[in-house]
XYZ file of C-alpha atoms in Angstrom:
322
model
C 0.000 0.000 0.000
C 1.042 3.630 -0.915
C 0.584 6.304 1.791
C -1.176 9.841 0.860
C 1.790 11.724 -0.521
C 3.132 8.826 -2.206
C -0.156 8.464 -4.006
C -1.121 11.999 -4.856
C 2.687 11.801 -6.416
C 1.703 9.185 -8.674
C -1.857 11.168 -9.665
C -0.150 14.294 -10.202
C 2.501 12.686 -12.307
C 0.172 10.787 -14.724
C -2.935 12.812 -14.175
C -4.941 9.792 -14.070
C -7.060 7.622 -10.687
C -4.174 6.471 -8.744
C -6.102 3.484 -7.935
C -5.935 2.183 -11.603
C -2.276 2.805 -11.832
C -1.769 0.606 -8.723
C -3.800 -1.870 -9.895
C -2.787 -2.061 -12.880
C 1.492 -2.147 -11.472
C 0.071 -5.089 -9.570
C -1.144 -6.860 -12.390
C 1.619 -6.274 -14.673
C 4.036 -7.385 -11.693
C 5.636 -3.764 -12.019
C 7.470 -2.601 -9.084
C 6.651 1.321 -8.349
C 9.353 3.425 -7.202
C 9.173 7.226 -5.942
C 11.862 9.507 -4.874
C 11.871 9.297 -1.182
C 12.598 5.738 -1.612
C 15.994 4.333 -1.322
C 15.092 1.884 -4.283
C 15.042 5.140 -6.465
C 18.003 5.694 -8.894
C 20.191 8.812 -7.374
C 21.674 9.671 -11.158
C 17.724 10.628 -11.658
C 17.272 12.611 -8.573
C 19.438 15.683 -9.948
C 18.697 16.029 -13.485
C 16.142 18.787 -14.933
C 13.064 17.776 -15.227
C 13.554 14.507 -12.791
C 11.192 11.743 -13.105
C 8.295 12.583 -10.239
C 7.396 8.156 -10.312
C 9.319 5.570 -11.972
C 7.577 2.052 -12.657
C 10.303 -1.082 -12.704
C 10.448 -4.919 -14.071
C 13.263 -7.173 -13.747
C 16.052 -6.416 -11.791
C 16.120 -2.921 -9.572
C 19.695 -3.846 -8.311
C 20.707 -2.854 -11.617
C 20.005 1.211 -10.735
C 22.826 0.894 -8.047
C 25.243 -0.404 -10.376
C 27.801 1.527 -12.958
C 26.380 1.834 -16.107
C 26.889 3.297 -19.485
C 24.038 4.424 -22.373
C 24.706 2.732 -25.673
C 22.381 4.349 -28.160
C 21.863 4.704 -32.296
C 19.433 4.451 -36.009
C 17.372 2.326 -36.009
C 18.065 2.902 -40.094
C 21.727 1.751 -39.508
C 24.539 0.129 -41.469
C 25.859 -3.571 -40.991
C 29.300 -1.622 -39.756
C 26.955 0.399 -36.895
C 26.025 -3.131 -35.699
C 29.167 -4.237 -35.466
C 30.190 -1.534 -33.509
C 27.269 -1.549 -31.706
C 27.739 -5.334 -30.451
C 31.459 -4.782 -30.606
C 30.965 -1.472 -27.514
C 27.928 -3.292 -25.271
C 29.720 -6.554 -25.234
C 33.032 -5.161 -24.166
C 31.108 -3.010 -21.607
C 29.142 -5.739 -20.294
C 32.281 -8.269 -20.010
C 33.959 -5.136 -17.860
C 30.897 -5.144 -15.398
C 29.100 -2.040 -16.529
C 25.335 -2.282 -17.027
C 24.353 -1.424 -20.751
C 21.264 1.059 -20.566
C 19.384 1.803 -24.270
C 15.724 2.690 -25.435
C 14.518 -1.196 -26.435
C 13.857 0.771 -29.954
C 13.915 -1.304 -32.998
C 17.691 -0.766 -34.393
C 20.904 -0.305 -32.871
C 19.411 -0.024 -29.080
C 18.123 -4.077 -29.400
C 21.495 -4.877 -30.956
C 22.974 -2.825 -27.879
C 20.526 -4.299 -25.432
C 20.887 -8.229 -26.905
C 24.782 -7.831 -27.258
C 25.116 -7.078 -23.355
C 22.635 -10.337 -22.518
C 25.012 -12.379 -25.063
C 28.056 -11.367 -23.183
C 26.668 -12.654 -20.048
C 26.101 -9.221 -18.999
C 22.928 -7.313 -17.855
C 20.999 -4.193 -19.314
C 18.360 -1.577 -18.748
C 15.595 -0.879 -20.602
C 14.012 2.479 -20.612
C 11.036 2.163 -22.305
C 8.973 5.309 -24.111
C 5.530 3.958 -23.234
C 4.283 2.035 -19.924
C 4.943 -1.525 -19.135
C 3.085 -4.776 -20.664
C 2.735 -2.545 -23.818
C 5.578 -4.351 -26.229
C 6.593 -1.680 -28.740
C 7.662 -1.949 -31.147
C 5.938 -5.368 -31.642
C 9.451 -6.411 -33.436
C 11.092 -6.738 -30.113
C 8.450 -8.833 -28.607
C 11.045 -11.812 -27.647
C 14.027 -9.061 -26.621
C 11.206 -7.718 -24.465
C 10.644 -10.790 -22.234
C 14.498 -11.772 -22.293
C 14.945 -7.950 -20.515
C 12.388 -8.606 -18.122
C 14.076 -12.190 -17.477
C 17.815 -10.841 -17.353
C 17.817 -7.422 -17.115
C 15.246 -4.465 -16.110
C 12.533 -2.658 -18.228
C 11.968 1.155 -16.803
C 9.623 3.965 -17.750
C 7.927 7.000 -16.025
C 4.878 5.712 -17.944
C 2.027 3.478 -16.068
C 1.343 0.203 -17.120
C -0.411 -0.233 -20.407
C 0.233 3.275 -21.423
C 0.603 3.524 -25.123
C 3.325 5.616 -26.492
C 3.030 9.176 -27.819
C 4.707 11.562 -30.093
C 6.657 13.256 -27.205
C 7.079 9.769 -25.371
C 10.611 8.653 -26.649
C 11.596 12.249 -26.408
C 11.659 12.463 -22.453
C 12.504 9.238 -22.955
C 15.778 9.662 -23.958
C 16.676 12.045 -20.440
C 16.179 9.072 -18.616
C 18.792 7.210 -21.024
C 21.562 9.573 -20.586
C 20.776 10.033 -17.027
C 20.821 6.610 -15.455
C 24.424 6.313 -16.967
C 27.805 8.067 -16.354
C 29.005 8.053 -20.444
C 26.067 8.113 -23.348
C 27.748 6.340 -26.324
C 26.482 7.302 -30.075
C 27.251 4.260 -31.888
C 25.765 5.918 -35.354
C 23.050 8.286 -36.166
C 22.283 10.348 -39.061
C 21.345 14.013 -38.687
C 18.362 14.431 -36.999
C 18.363 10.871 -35.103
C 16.867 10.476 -31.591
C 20.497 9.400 -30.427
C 21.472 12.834 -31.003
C 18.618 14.199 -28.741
C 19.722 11.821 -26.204
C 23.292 12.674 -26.786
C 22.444 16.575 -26.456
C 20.480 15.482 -22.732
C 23.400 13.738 -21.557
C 25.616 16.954 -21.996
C 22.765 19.223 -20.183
C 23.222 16.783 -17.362
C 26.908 16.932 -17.021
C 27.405 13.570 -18.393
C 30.057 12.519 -20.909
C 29.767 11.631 -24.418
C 31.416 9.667 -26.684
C 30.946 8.498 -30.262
C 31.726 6.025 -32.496
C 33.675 7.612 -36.170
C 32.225 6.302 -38.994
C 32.793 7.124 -43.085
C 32.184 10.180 -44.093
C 30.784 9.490 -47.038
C 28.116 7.330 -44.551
C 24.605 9.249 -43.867
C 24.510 7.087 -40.623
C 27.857 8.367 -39.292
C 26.792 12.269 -40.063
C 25.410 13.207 -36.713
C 28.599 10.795 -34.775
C 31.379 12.538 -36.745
C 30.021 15.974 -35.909
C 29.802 14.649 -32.204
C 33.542 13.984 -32.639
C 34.457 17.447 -34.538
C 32.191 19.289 -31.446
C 34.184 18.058 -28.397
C 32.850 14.324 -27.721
C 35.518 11.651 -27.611
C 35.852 9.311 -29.831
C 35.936 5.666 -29.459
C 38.229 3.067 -31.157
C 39.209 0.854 -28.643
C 37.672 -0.201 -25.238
C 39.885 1.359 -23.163
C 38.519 4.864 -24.234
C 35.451 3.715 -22.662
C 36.597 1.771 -19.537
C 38.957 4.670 -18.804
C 35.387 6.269 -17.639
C 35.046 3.439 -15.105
C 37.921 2.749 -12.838
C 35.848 0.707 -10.270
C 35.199 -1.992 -13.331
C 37.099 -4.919 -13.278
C 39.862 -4.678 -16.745
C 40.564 -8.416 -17.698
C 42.326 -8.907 -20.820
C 38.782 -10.420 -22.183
C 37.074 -6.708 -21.392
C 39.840 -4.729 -23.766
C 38.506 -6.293 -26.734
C 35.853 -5.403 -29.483
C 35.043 -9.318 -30.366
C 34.042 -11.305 -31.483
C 31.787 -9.164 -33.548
C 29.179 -11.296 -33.854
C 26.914 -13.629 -31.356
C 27.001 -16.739 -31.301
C 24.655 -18.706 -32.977
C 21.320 -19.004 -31.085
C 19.063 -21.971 -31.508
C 16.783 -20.226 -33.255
C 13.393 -22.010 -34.918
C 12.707 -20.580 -38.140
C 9.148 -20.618 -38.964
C 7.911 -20.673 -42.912
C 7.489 -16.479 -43.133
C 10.842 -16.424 -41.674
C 12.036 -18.908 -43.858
C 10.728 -17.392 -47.343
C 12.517 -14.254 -46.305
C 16.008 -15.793 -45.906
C 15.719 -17.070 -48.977
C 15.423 -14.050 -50.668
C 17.915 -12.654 -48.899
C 20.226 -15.535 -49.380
C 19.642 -14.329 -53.525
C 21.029 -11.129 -52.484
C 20.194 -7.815 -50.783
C 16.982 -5.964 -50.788
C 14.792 -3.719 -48.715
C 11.213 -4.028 -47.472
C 9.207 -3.347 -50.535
C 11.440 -5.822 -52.082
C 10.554 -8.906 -49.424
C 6.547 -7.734 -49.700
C 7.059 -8.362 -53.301
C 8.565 -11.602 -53.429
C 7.411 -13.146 -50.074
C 3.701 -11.938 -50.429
C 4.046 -11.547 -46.774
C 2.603 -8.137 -44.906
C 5.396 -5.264 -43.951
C 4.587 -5.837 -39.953
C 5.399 -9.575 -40.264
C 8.445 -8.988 -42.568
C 9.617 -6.184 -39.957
C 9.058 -8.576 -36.675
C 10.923 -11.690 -39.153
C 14.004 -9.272 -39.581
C 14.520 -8.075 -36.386
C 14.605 -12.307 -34.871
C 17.043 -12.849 -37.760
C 19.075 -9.573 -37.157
C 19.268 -10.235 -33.413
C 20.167 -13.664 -33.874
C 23.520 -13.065 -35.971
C 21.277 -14.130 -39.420
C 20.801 -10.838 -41.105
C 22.389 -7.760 -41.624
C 20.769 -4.423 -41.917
C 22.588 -2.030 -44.667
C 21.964 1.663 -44.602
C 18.822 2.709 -46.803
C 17.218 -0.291 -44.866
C 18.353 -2.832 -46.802
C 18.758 -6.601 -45.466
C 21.473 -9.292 -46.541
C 21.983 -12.811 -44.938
C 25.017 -13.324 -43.059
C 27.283 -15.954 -43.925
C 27.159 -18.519 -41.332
């Protein structure tokens, strides 16, 4: 049970019956935690605009722990999820928790990577918890709530908005001590969370890319405006000198997981085998497979996640040799 302040917190916050939201945290098995409470993650207590309720899944020991914001496109190159595995698995193999937005993209691969390395990871989610969006990252979405923790200032079953992912992001960069900008064109959300993390005093670093790449615009002018780059783990572990350093941790690979045992079903299958012809983008695989975009999307992201495909900037998809 909540006491009166506690509660009129949570009304004021959401403007909706507190009753419902408790009810509905109860249902979802979503732990709620407010500011007076110990449980409460201090890196969120100082930043503008701090969360006034927080609403928690999986593992809250995670918010004591040292942890770093891996974020990027979701319309992303094969070489940004590389990089992106390449950074959260050498994080999570030094110790550090691997925070990111559970968007479709570069945050799953971030997200997934950490898990693979036998690390953990947080999940800050733009929309309230039980709601699985996007629907792509149904199966990443239970594996978080299994291994790692899903958090959001949203209530349970709240969809998202327009401005959702927005505020979102000030939660990213907040909860960790370094954001890292793995690759993001101009005008990407990573760059929004990037720009929070600097209001908050936090560091930022970015991965270089091409630049002849649109997806490495917005992380090369990161790098030319003052953020460090990084090339090698140590730039990042540098940030951390409580992490434990084994020889393992100072390396960016392997760059790809291991090989899940993974159940194709017949949509999935139809759409390797066009990619195994060569690449092609979404209009493409509607074309040949006959299948529906959502079903294609939710196909690619298993396959991507599971070391099968490869997404190409100008969302193109090619198989992965195996």
């Amino acid at each position: 049970t909540m006491n009166r302040p506690a509660a009129t917190a949570v009304a004021e916050a959401k403007a909706e019956d507190t009753g419902k939201i408790l009810a509905a945290a109860e249902r979802e098995g979503v732990t709620v935690l407010l500011p007076s409470e110990l449980a409460f993650p201090a890196a969120l207590l100082t930043i503008p605009d701090p969360p006034a309720v927080l609403f928690a899944a999986g593992q809250l020991d995670l918010l004591e722990r040292p942890a770093v914001a891996i974020v990027g496109s979701r319309d992303h190159s094969s070489y940004g999820a590389l990089a992106a595995r390449a950074v959260a698995g050498a994080a999570a193999r030094a110790g550090l928790v691997v925070v990111s937005g559970m968007a479709r993209g570069l945050d799953a691969v971030a997200h997934s990577a950490a898990l693979d390395a036998g690390g953990t990871s947080i999940g800050v989610l733009g929309n309230g918890i039980g709601v699985i969006y996007p629907a792509a990252n149904r199966a990443l979405y239970t594996r978080m709530r299994e291994h790692g923790l899903l958090l959001t200032e949203f209530p349970p079953g709240e969809r998202p908005t327009a401005g959702s992912f927005s505020r979102r992001n000030r939660l990213i960069s907040g909860l960790a001590r370094v954001t890292v900008v793995v690759e993001a064109a101009a005008g990407s959300g990573a760059l929004v969370t990037a720009a929070a993390g600097l209001k908050q005093g936090r560091d930022v670093m970015a991965v270089p890319g091409a630049i002849t790449s649109p997806t490495s615009v917005g992380t090369n002018r990161l790098i030319r405006d003052g953020a460090a780059p990084i090339v090698d783990p140590l730039d990042l572990l540098c940030k951390f000198p409580e992490v434990r350093c084994t020889e393992e941790a100072f390396d960016f690979g392997p760059a790809r997981p291991r090989p899940p045992a993974v159940t194709l079903d017949a949509d999935t299958r139809l759409i390797v085998e066009a990619l195994l012809e060569q690449p092609r983008d979404l209009d493409e695989l509607a074309s040949i497979t006959g299948l529906p975009p959502a079903t294609i999307m939710r196909a690619l992201s298993t396959l991507e996640l599971a070391g099968f495909a490869e997404q190409e900037a100008g969302m193109r998809f090619r198989a992965c040799p195996r």
